[in-house]
Amino acid sequence: MSTTAAPPRPWSAAHLAEFFSARREPAWLTERRQQACASLCDLSVLPLDPEEYKRIDLRAFRPEKFNLVPAGRASPTATLMQHRGEFAGRVSHVDGYCVSATLQPSLLDRGVVFCGLSEFVDKHPERSQQWLGRAVAANADRFSAWQAAFWTGGTVLYVPRNVDVETPLYSLMALATDGAADFSRTLVILEEGASATLLEETASADPMAAGLHVGAVELLLAPRSQLRYVQLQNWNDKVWHFAHQAGRVAGDASLQWTVGGLGSKLAHIHQDVHLDGRGASAQVNGVTFATAKQLISYYTQQGHHAPNTTSDLLYKDVVRDRARVVWRGMIKVDHEAQKTDGYQRNDALLMSDDCRADLIPGLEIEADDVRCTHGATAGRVDEEQLFYCMCRGLNRSEAMHMIVEGFFQRVYDRIPVELVRDTLSQAVQQKLGLGG
Amino acid sequence: MERVASLDELQPGGRKSILIDDTPALLLRIGDQYFAVEDVCSHDGQPLTDGPVTGFEITCPRHGARFDVRTGRPTRMPATEAIPAYAVELRGDGIYAGPAEAGNPGAASIAAARSQPEAAAAAVSSTGVSAGGASTGNGAAELEDSEIIEALRQVIDPELMINIIDLGLVYAINHGEGKVQIDMTLTSPACPAGPQLVQQSKMVLERLPGVTEAQIKLVMSPPWTPDRMTDEARDQLGIF
């Protein structure tokens, strides 16, 4: 739709030079940032891909209103997940900088790394050079270039060969300062046969503080590894959220990826799952609840690059008031990816007259022996169901809540971590305006 | 209210993309009057920014939907929902715009006291209503073929972007006692837009004052040929 996004004036080359000198990073990284900055300048004058951005109204987006803030000062207030469960480790970020990182000593001894990205670059330069940017290319579009040039922090999880991290790990990214631009990214590396669960949450400390998040998520799964990754996006409704998220799944590895989209003023997420090796599988779950004037958008791709791979995507969206949900999905099957089993489905529940859902599934298949199915539905809350619930003594809003909860249930059923189910359900209750 | 432009920024017929309460809006100057509407077509959710303006109507550049910039009301298919119209005020230091007052919806009013757009807008809608109410008795007698034809010009073939009258799709019009019956055809028997054209024709006819029921009969004989198009339609399609 609109083309004016980045880079605005505060993000010039001079700014970048100043930014580098303050960061003292290895030469390879500085070079990469400079390349990304060059891509950013090139891409910013080109229009955004209409296929992906046509329905995203960026006309009200003023990047010059946001700026990087000096290293983290405040600690965030309570968030949805933070104190609810036992975690084997926690990493917290405020305004894009890591403020604390802890990990159980027993896991440290087994070689697990769970820390801030800057620390990881310091202590494991070879690994970071090898892995960083493997799944999300800096020159994919202007937002990925912007992120690659200016990232300040992020969460890294590294699990060595055959290590099984049973207890979930927790990562928090918070915005505290008004007008802050947060450029944190997530990098997860599982070596062969490793397994882990990472819960990640984004939150605003101040409900009135405007913010910008330009993020990236990279999930790198070696053969036979298993990752469960949950990201709950719960910013306040004044935050602009852009992210490139990608998972690369090697042979016989399995990825279970759950996204919750609740907060933000406008969120656009480009989510790719690449199945690179024979027998790789991925399950992608999404829960979205947009209210007021929010716009929450997903551009998902399931790429099958090897034979016998499985992908299964299920999104459920609830839209209310004047909010909009946009989803453009694609299953892409390469020529050599025979015996692929791909599924994608997105259901939207429309709760008001003025809300809108644009759901566009897609298939692009080059192989000739596959099973691929897709679908999208949009509908209103059934008055008869409401009436039925109200006959049983519920008032209208309780009945509405029960129906919304039931609508999300199919996704909840696929989430194995009880904490995540509870958290999502509580967040949904809060948004519906009922207790919680 | 927010200041959105200076007093001498827009020439008559000029326009400016603005933000009102963080929502993209379009400020228009028509003659000496200023109007502001949300810059999104209620049909496809995309901007109206470059749409042509005729009279007080802006036309969506993609599918031809039209909106009255004074009230935000849709005046042509495929839009059926209004877009928000904002209140505009001229003050000493510039032009201000903000949400329309609750008691004064749609009167996205304007210039100085010398103009009376609200009165005009009100008159339009009230005559529309009263004419419909008063004329039901003898409305059928008063209804002219030309009114029906004008109404049907609002129905646009979504592929060719030409209305069904100029395409020559309408074969016969019969009316009387509040009922209208038209015979129409399609450019091909399997035209995918068929149900949409029939539905829209029915809607525009039933919206005419004095019409209680419209029947659309699809006929395939004689088959349609491009010869039936008006010269204007040919020009639009580049057929000479």
XYZ file of C-alpha atoms in Angstrom:
676
model
C 0.000 0.000 0.000
C 2.236 2.780 1.187
C 5.902 2.956 0.448
C 7.207 5.456 2.968
C 8.712 3.409 5.728
C 12.475 3.363 6.158
C 15.064 4.614 6.650
C 14.116 7.924 8.133
C 16.604 10.623 8.944
C 17.794 9.512 12.380
C 18.843 6.222 10.776
C 21.454 7.581 8.434
C 24.969 6.369 7.682
C 26.362 8.831 10.220
C 24.069 7.392 12.812
C 25.301 3.948 11.901
C 28.965 4.935 12.288
C 28.261 6.295 15.736
C 26.305 3.176 16.550
C 29.217 0.887 15.537
C 31.879 2.773 17.424
C 29.808 2.464 20.576
C 29.282 -1.253 20.151
C 32.853 -2.562 19.676
C 32.014 -5.679 17.751
C 34.135 -8.106 15.699
C 34.942 -7.004 12.179
C 32.769 -9.620 10.455
C 29.722 -8.348 12.285
C 30.430 -4.698 11.573
C 30.857 -5.605 7.937
C 27.544 -7.434 7.901
C 25.824 -4.476 9.490
C 27.263 -2.186 6.853
C 26.063 -4.479 4.097
C 22.624 -4.593 5.671
C 22.616 -0.826 5.898
C 23.467 -0.597 2.208
C 20.611 -3.014 1.443
C 18.352 -0.901 3.602
C 19.167 2.205 1.585
C 18.585 0.335 -1.685
C 15.381 -1.344 -0.568
C 13.878 1.756 1.004
C 13.483 3.480 -2.327
C 11.891 0.396 -3.871
C 8.235 -0.337 -3.288
C 7.414 -3.105 -0.857
C 6.277 -6.390 -2.390
C 2.580 -5.718 -3.072
C 1.752 -9.388 -2.680
C 2.847 -9.167 0.938
C 2.187 -5.544 1.881
C -0.808 -4.524 -0.220
C -3.227 -4.865 2.651
C -0.949 -3.341 5.285
C -1.676 0.346 5.674
C 1.639 1.959 6.595
C 0.572 5.506 5.848
C 0.302 6.404 9.515
C 3.708 4.854 10.303
C 6.276 7.523 11.148
C 9.609 5.789 11.752
C 11.275 9.083 12.663
C 9.200 9.139 15.851
C 11.159 6.187 17.200
C 14.750 5.937 18.201
C 17.188 3.573 19.842
C 17.521 4.305 23.526
C 20.693 4.005 25.627
C 21.275 0.594 27.200
C 18.465 -0.714 29.389
C 17.572 1.238 32.458
C 14.256 0.022 33.784
C 13.087 -3.452 34.573
C 9.711 -4.333 33.158
C 6.572 -4.687 35.183
C 4.716 -7.921 35.579
C 3.844 -9.723 32.378
C 1.508 -12.521 31.589
C 3.865 -15.478 31.750
C 6.807 -14.257 33.737
C 5.902 -15.457 37.210
C 3.593 -18.238 36.368
C 5.841 -21.165 35.895
C 9.089 -22.865 36.728
C 11.671 -22.130 34.089
C 15.083 -23.669 33.613
C 16.400 -20.288 32.554
C 15.336 -16.743 31.833
C 16.609 -14.016 29.550
C 15.041 -10.560 29.766
C 15.386 -7.617 27.453
C 14.240 -4.048 27.962
C 14.181 -1.622 25.042
C 16.353 -3.966 23.027
C 19.105 -4.617 25.603
C 19.642 -7.710 27.678
C 19.156 -6.889 31.364
C 19.368 -10.326 32.893
C 20.147 -13.884 31.913
C 20.028 -16.959 34.110
C 20.287 -20.661 33.449
C 20.235 -23.728 35.701
C 23.827 -24.773 36.505
C 23.107 -28.374 35.513
C 22.285 -27.245 31.986
C 25.314 -24.956 31.873
C 27.461 -27.991 32.688
C 25.983 -29.898 29.787
C 26.967 -27.149 27.390
C 23.632 -25.421 26.948
C 23.912 -21.713 26.229
C 21.024 -19.378 26.988
C 21.961 -15.719 27.030
C 21.809 -12.344 25.315
C 22.935 -12.129 21.710
C 25.764 -9.655 22.343
C 27.213 -11.950 24.984
C 26.933 -14.879 22.583
C 28.829 -12.983 19.895
C 31.543 -12.189 22.483
C 31.955 -15.682 23.829
C 31.196 -17.809 20.776
C 32.351 -15.762 17.789
C 32.651 -18.726 15.422
C 29.263 -20.141 16.190
C 27.561 -16.787 15.933
C 29.263 -16.022 12.640
C 28.165 -19.407 11.358
C 24.556 -19.299 12.547
C 23.447 -15.681 12.660
C 21.426 -14.774 9.602
C 21.165 -18.392 8.405
C 17.365 -18.387 8.282
C 16.491 -14.726 7.793
C 18.335 -13.005 4.967
C 19.294 -9.412 5.668
C 18.225 -8.346 2.198
C 14.784 -10.002 2.202
C 13.057 -6.649 2.465
C 13.583 -3.270 4.108
C 12.464 -4.463 7.533
C 14.853 -7.419 7.621
C 17.663 -5.130 6.428
C 16.776 -2.555 9.062
C 16.840 -5.235 11.730
C 20.134 -6.746 10.545
C 21.841 -3.351 10.511
C 20.663 -2.105 13.884
C 19.986 -5.047 16.157
C 21.030 -4.266 19.711
C 20.272 -7.479 21.523
C 18.331 -10.656 21.515
C 17.929 -14.090 22.981
C 20.127 -17.022 22.030
C 19.504 -20.638 22.882
C 22.080 -23.227 21.938
C 21.540 -26.890 22.827
C 24.388 -29.346 22.140
C 24.067 -32.776 20.587
C 21.618 -35.154 22.252
C 20.934 -32.866 25.203
C 17.324 -32.816 26.265
C 16.217 -29.643 28.070
C 13.037 -30.814 29.742
C 11.942 -27.694 31.619
C 10.843 -24.756 29.448
C 13.067 -21.710 29.049
C 11.660 -18.209 29.127
C 12.593 -15.133 27.145
C 11.077 -11.684 27.612
C 11.338 -8.685 25.343
C 9.892 -5.550 26.829
C 9.492 -1.932 25.821
C 9.597 0.604 28.613
C 10.567 4.009 27.200
C 8.107 6.084 25.203
C 9.243 6.311 21.588
C 11.764 3.477 21.927
C 12.747 1.408 18.927
C 13.438 -2.184 19.860
C 15.615 -4.223 17.528
C 15.987 -7.488 19.361
C 16.146 -10.839 17.648
C 15.931 -14.474 18.622
C 18.304 -17.224 17.596
C 17.732 -20.850 18.511
C 20.188 -23.561 17.552
C 19.505 -27.206 18.283
C 22.274 -29.646 17.455
C 21.581 -33.189 16.333
C 19.105 -35.012 18.557
C 18.694 -32.102 20.987
C 15.346 -30.984 22.300
C 14.041 -27.900 24.083
C 11.030 -25.711 24.759
C 11.328 -21.943 24.586
C 8.558 -19.579 25.603
C 8.959 -16.024 24.487
C 6.840 -13.053 25.386
C 6.842 -9.454 24.261
C 5.270 -6.847 26.510
C 5.044 -3.141 27.214
C 5.805 -1.885 30.705
C 3.751 1.261 30.207
C 0.350 0.931 28.518
C 0.659 4.453 27.096
C 4.211 4.270 25.718
C 4.461 4.213 21.936
C 7.101 1.924 20.502
C 8.522 0.177 17.498
C 9.725 -3.393 17.292
C 11.604 -4.605 14.261
C 12.488 -8.171 15.012
C 13.789 -11.384 13.595
C 13.461 -14.966 14.745
C 15.712 -17.752 13.529
C 15.105 -21.342 14.528
C 17.774 -23.750 13.309
C 17.051 -27.415 13.851
C 19.687 -30.035 13.097
C 18.651 -33.605 12.193
C 16.469 -35.410 14.749
C 16.161 -32.398 17.028
C 12.886 -31.224 18.513
C 11.904 -27.684 19.330
C 8.764 -26.261 20.781
C 8.749 -22.517 20.392
C 5.996 -20.220 21.587
C 5.913 -16.521 20.942
C 3.252 -14.444 22.582
C 3.090 -10.927 21.183
C 1.403 -8.797 23.781
C 2.558 -5.207 23.250
C 0.276 -2.321 24.134
C -1.848 -0.901 21.325
C 0.649 1.850 20.486
C 3.459 -0.387 19.251
C 4.333 -1.035 15.623
C 5.597 -4.582 15.197
C 7.434 -5.906 12.179
C 9.234 -9.224 12.171
C 10.801 -11.767 9.923
C 10.619 -15.181 11.488
C 11.935 -18.344 9.958
C 12.572 -21.923 10.960
C 14.915 -24.291 9.118
C 14.154 -27.907 9.905
C 16.607 -30.648 8.939
C 15.872 -34.330 8.345
C 13.647 -36.082 10.910
C 13.634 -32.984 13.102
C 10.360 -31.563 14.291
C 9.345 -28.021 15.057
C 6.247 -26.995 16.867
C 5.732 -23.283 16.601
C 2.925 -21.371 18.263
C 2.323 -17.676 17.816
C -0.105 -15.567 19.782
C -0.930 -12.161 18.322
C -2.792 -10.022 20.822
C -1.155 -6.636 21.149
C 0.298 -3.895 18.953
C -1.217 -1.140 16.896
C -0.099 -2.773 13.686
C 1.743 -6.066 13.453
C 3.115 -7.661 10.349
C 4.895 -10.960 10.639
C 6.597 -12.770 7.833
C 6.782 -16.353 8.986
C 8.615 -19.011 6.987
C 9.037 -22.662 7.781
C 11.556 -24.497 5.639
C 11.594 -28.273 5.678
C 15.079 -29.005 4.432
C 15.608 -32.702 5.121
C 13.778 -35.957 4.508
C 11.223 -36.636 7.228
C 11.230 -33.108 8.663
C 7.975 -31.938 10.124
C 6.550 -28.659 11.361
C 3.374 -27.736 13.111
C 2.456 -24.058 13.189
C -0.314 -22.794 15.434
C -1.644 -19.285 15.658
C -4.055 -17.483 17.924
C -4.932 -13.914 17.031
C -7.307 -11.562 18.752
C -7.576 -8.078 17.266
C -9.772 -5.362 18.750
C -10.333 -1.586 18.459
C -8.347 -0.344 15.461
C -5.601 -2.979 15.477
C -4.293 -4.536 12.309
C -2.582 -7.888 12.701
C -1.109 -9.461 9.627
C 0.699 -12.703 8.876
C 2.450 -13.767 5.734
C 3.216 -17.440 6.173
C 5.122 -19.785 3.926
C 5.587 -23.494 4.351
C 8.477 -24.514 2.136
C 8.901 -28.202 1.395
C 12.383 -28.707 0.019
C 12.872 -32.450 0.615
C 10.830 -35.643 0.224
C 8.552 -37.040 2.948
C 8.131 -33.761 4.801
C 5.059 -32.734 6.748
C 3.727 -29.294 7.580
C 0.517 -28.440 9.360
C -0.603 -24.866 9.954
C -3.685 -23.853 11.897
C -4.534 -20.246 12.705
C -7.593 -18.995 14.542
C -8.424 -15.304 14.508
C -11.008 -13.345 16.434
C -11.665 -9.820 15.169
C -13.749 -7.168 16.872
C -14.615 -3.456 16.591
C -12.885 -1.903 13.585
C -9.911 -4.246 13.696
C -8.489 -6.131 10.754
C -6.709 -9.418 10.382
C -4.790 -10.221 7.241
C -3.337 -13.604 6.454
C -1.632 -14.670 3.278
C -0.488 -18.265 3.392
C 1.487 -20.338 0.961
C 2.536 -23.960 0.810
C 5.423 -24.266 -1.589
C 6.504 -27.725 -2.675
C 9.750 -28.076 -4.593
C 10.168 -30.439 -7.517
C 12.123 -32.987 -5.492
C 9.836 -32.880 -2.440
C 7.725 -35.933 -3.313
C 5.401 -37.485 -0.725
C 4.886 -34.116 0.911
C 1.961 -33.743 3.276
C 1.038 -30.083 3.646
C -1.935 -28.535 5.376
C -2.942 -24.988 6.118
C -6.091 -23.575 7.559
C -7.178 -20.225 8.930
C -10.518 -19.551 10.577
C -11.740 -16.100 11.506
C -14.553 -15.221 13.855
C -15.982 -11.763 13.205
C -17.529 -10.160 16.274
C -18.685 -6.809 14.907
C -20.043 -5.231 11.735
C -16.981 -3.109 11.026
C -14.192 -5.617 11.502
C -12.559 -7.262 8.552
C -10.582 -10.407 7.828
C -8.642 -11.001 4.621
C -7.586 -14.641 4.526
C -5.846 -15.866 1.414
C -4.501 -19.425 1.351
C -2.257 -20.544 -1.461
C -0.504 -23.566 -2.941
C 2.443 -23.733 -5.261
C 3.330 -27.317 -6.087
C 6.016 -28.508 -8.432
C 6.116 -32.156 -7.377
C 3.540 -34.647 -8.667
C 3.029 -37.002 -5.739
C 1.883 -34.931 -2.779
C -1.030 -34.390 -0.465
C -1.689 -30.715 0.119
C -4.867 -29.212 1.491
C -5.754 -25.715 2.498
C -8.733 -23.692 3.562
C -9.982 -20.515 5.146
C -13.261 -19.646 6.772
C -14.772 -16.439 8.125
C -18.004 -16.187 10.033
C -19.922 -14.425 12.736
C -20.826 -15.543 16.217
C -23.903 -17.661 15.774
C -26.909 -15.989 17.435
C -28.438 -19.385 18.062
C -25.381 -20.524 19.957
C -25.552 -17.337 22.019
C -29.235 -17.899 22.657
C -28.568 -21.480 23.660
C -25.905 -20.428 26.183
C -28.123 -17.660 27.561
C -30.943 -20.163 28.054
C -28.521 -22.003 30.315
C -28.189 -18.972 32.572
C -25.145 -17.194 31.158
C -25.348 -13.517 30.393
C -24.522 -12.337 26.915
C -20.870 -11.525 27.494
C -20.235 -14.773 29.350
C -21.853 -16.620 26.479
C -19.696 -14.699 24.013
C -16.620 -15.570 26.038
C -17.498 -19.224 26.070
C -17.973 -19.256 22.311
C -14.686 -17.463 21.677
C -12.911 -19.828 24.032
C -14.457 -22.753 22.207
C -13.379 -21.309 18.895
C -9.752 -21.149 20.056
C -9.961 -24.556 21.675
C -8.778 -26.446 18.617
C -5.523 -24.537 18.716
C -5.238 -24.808 22.497
C -5.620 -28.570 22.133
C -2.496 -28.643 20.001
C -0.380 -26.745 22.535
C 1.303 -29.227 24.847
C 2.514 -26.733 27.470
C -0.212 -26.065 29.993
C 1.291 -22.734 30.991
C 0.942 -21.469 27.437
C -2.645 -22.604 27.201
C -3.509 -20.881 30.467
C -1.664 -17.712 29.527
C -3.358 -17.428 26.173
C -6.723 -18.130 27.650
C -6.181 -15.485 30.321
C -5.032 -12.938 27.760
C -8.130 -13.622 25.705
C -10.301 -13.121 28.787
C -8.594 -9.805 29.488
C -9.234 -8.638 25.966
C -12.846 -9.667 26.105
C -13.106 -7.499 29.199
C -13.991 -10.286 31.578
C -12.115 -10.731 34.861
C -8.617 -12.110 34.544
C -9.289 18.927 16.296
C -5.871 18.827 14.670
C -4.306 21.350 12.330
C -3.982 19.568 8.992
C -3.090 22.269 6.471
C -2.419 25.968 6.116
C -5.071 28.286 4.716
C -3.447 28.829 1.343
C -2.144 25.321 0.802
C -4.910 23.930 -1.372
C -6.236 25.392 -4.610
C -9.856 24.716 -5.530
C -9.979 21.087 -6.656
C -6.846 20.317 -4.625
C -6.358 17.508 -2.153
C -3.960 16.487 0.596
C -3.299 13.233 2.427
C -3.495 13.881 6.149
C -3.661 11.969 9.404
C -6.599 12.465 11.746
C -6.199 10.653 15.051
C -3.507 8.477 13.430
C -5.896 7.420 10.678
C -5.094 8.266 7.048
C -7.606 10.760 5.708
C -8.032 12.872 2.617
C -8.601 16.627 2.765
C -10.381 17.965 -0.318
C -11.101 21.493 -1.444
C -14.116 21.758 -3.707
C -14.731 25.342 -4.707
C -14.308 27.250 -1.466
C -15.376 24.357 0.691
C -13.222 21.863 2.516
C -14.100 18.261 3.292
C -12.276 15.411 4.954
C -13.045 11.703 4.716
C -11.172 8.607 5.776
C -8.839 7.620 2.979
C -9.942 4.013 2.677
C -12.572 2.562 0.374
C -15.081 0.605 2.453
C -15.307 -1.976 -0.313
C -11.743 -3.219 -0.712
C -9.974 -1.520 2.185
C -7.451 0.251 -0.066
C -6.811 4.012 -0.402
C -9.059 6.456 -2.244
C -6.186 8.943 -2.480
C -6.004 9.396 -6.257
C -9.683 8.842 -7.016
C -11.319 11.371 -9.349
C -13.756 13.836 -7.788
C -16.914 14.944 -9.582
C -19.279 17.310 -7.817
C -19.195 16.195 -4.205
C -18.400 12.588 -5.024
C -15.098 10.780 -5.003
C -14.709 7.649 -7.099
C -12.527 4.778 -5.948
C -9.799 4.296 -8.560
C -10.062 0.508 -8.503
C -13.658 -0.697 -8.681
C -15.561 2.514 -9.243
C -17.280 2.776 -5.849
C -18.367 6.343 -5.065
C -18.740 8.234 -1.837
C -20.303 11.573 -1.007
C -17.443 13.490 0.606
C -19.900 15.569 2.660
C -21.363 12.602 4.491
C -19.173 9.624 3.603
C -22.230 7.805 2.305
C -21.725 5.352 -0.541
C -23.474 6.411 -3.723
C -22.393 3.696 -6.076
C -21.662 -0.011 -6.095
C -19.691 -1.963 -5.148
C -19.471 -0.003 -1.887
C -22.365 -0.465 0.498
C -20.857 0.846 3.734
C -20.169 4.492 4.516
C -16.681 5.812 5.199
C -16.163 8.175 8.142
C -16.493 11.864 7.247
C -14.682 14.341 9.478
C -15.563 17.826 10.592
C -13.388 20.541 9.056
C -12.962 24.060 10.421
C -11.153 27.084 9.074
C -9.417 28.968 11.841
C -7.155 31.968 11.820
C -3.951 29.931 11.507
C -5.018 27.042 9.343
C -7.405 24.261 8.571
C -8.410 21.955 11.375
C -10.053 18.565 11.147
C -11.365 16.099 13.669
C -14.084 13.548 14.279
C -17.553 14.784 13.374
C -19.721 15.777 16.355
C -22.191 13.171 17.465
C -25.176 15.465 16.908
C -23.912 16.556 13.548
C -22.827 13.385 11.820
C -21.495 13.634 8.348
C -21.826 17.387 8.123
C -18.142 17.588 7.455
C -18.691 21.232 7.171
C -16.530 23.951 6.191
C -15.566 27.177 4.801
C -17.054 30.323 6.254
C -20.623 31.102 7.143
C -21.331 32.133 3.589
C -21.864 28.602 2.335
C -24.668 26.301 3.397
C -23.524 22.770 2.583
C -25.272 21.239 5.564
C -28.579 22.628 4.446
C -27.897 21.281 0.986
C -26.951 17.860 2.254
C -29.983 17.746 4.503
C -32.249 18.830 1.672
C -30.955 16.081 -0.562
C -31.629 13.350 1.909
C -35.002 14.670 3.057
C -36.370 15.109 -0.446
C -35.192 11.616 -1.185
C -37.138 10.264 1.753
C -40.277 12.339 1.337
C -40.461 11.727 -2.377
C -40.325 8.032 -1.696
C -42.968 8.264 0.981
C -45.347 10.556 -0.820
C -45.145 9.022 -4.215
C -45.912 5.432 -3.371
C -49.531 6.018 -4.393
C -48.858 7.267 -7.848
C -45.131 6.635 -7.964
C -45.423 4.063 -10.715
C -46.998 6.558 -13.027
C -44.281 9.109 -12.363
C -41.382 6.743 -12.762
C -39.656 7.400 -16.062
C -37.709 4.902 -18.138
C -34.830 7.351 -18.007
C -34.677 7.104 -14.211
C -34.477 3.351 -14.439
C -31.770 3.561 -17.076
C -29.809 6.051 -14.972
C -30.117 3.750 -11.975
C -28.906 0.767 -13.981
C -25.865 2.724 -15.108
C -24.597 2.295 -11.552
C -24.237 -1.433 -12.150
C -20.794 -2.038 -13.530
C -19.416 -5.196 -15.061
C -16.455 -5.908 -12.772
C -14.299 -7.289 -15.577
C -14.885 -4.684 -18.263
C -15.482 -1.786 -15.831
C -18.374 -0.583 -18.015
C -21.954 -0.272 -16.863
C -24.570 -2.713 -18.115
C -26.545 -0.075 -20.038
C -23.592 1.003 -22.127
C -22.633 -2.610 -22.660
C -26.096 -3.187 -24.107
C -26.938 -5.961 -21.690
C -30.427 -4.651 -20.905
C -33.013 -5.729 -23.501
C -36.329 -4.563 -22.105
C -37.758 -2.515 -19.246
C -41.351 -2.867 -18.062
C -42.783 -1.117 -15.070
C -46.035 -0.301 -13.373
C -47.638 -0.214 -9.907
C -44.339 -0.031 -8.128
C -42.923 -3.049 -9.896
C -40.092 -3.001 -12.371
C -39.181 -5.902 -14.575
C -36.150 -5.914 -16.801
C -34.873 -8.457 -19.287
C -31.121 -8.593 -19.363
C -28.461 -10.838 -20.767
C -24.808 -11.522 -20.023
C -21.808 -11.234 -22.288
C -21.581 -15.023 -22.199
C -23.878 -17.650 -20.670
C -21.145 -18.661 -18.218
C -20.282 -15.120 -17.143
C -18.903 -15.468 -13.595
C -20.160 -11.991 -12.695
C -23.758 -12.931 -13.574
C -25.155 -13.375 -10.061
C -23.441 -10.174 -8.931
C -24.871 -8.122 -11.811
C -28.361 -9.462 -11.229
C -28.162 -8.813 -7.501
C -26.822 -5.295 -7.966
C -29.432 -4.433 -10.592
C -32.157 -5.537 -8.234
C -30.662 -3.444 -5.424
C -30.340 -0.211 -7.399
C -33.861 -0.524 -8.786
C -35.428 -1.232 -5.444
C -33.680 1.767 -4.035
C -35.528 4.055 -6.466
C -38.378 5.989 -4.865
C -41.705 4.372 -5.671
C -40.281 0.981 -6.546
C -41.388 -1.809 -4.246
C -40.154 -4.768 -6.215
C -37.723 -5.339 -9.040
C -37.524 -8.508 -11.067
C -34.515 -9.286 -13.172
C -35.070 -11.851 -15.879
C -31.981 -13.331 -17.485
C -32.469 -14.036 -21.172
C -29.932 -15.576 -23.519
C -31.778 -14.915 -26.742
C -30.845 -13.045 -28.790
C -27.236 -13.642 -27.698
C -25.229 -10.576 -26.858
C -22.633 -9.342 -29.358
C -20.166 -6.496 -29.054
C -22.320 -4.584 -31.589
C -24.737 -3.827 -28.798
C -22.271 -1.604 -26.952
C -22.553 2.163 -27.126
C -19.794 4.128 -28.819
C -18.622 5.347 -25.424
C -18.180 1.797 -24.244
C -16.238 0.946 -27.394
C -13.969 3.895 -26.865
C -13.345 2.787 -23.311
C -12.383 -0.677 -24.469
C -10.301 0.697 -27.313
C -12.454 -0.819 -30.078
C -12.784 1.493 -33.057
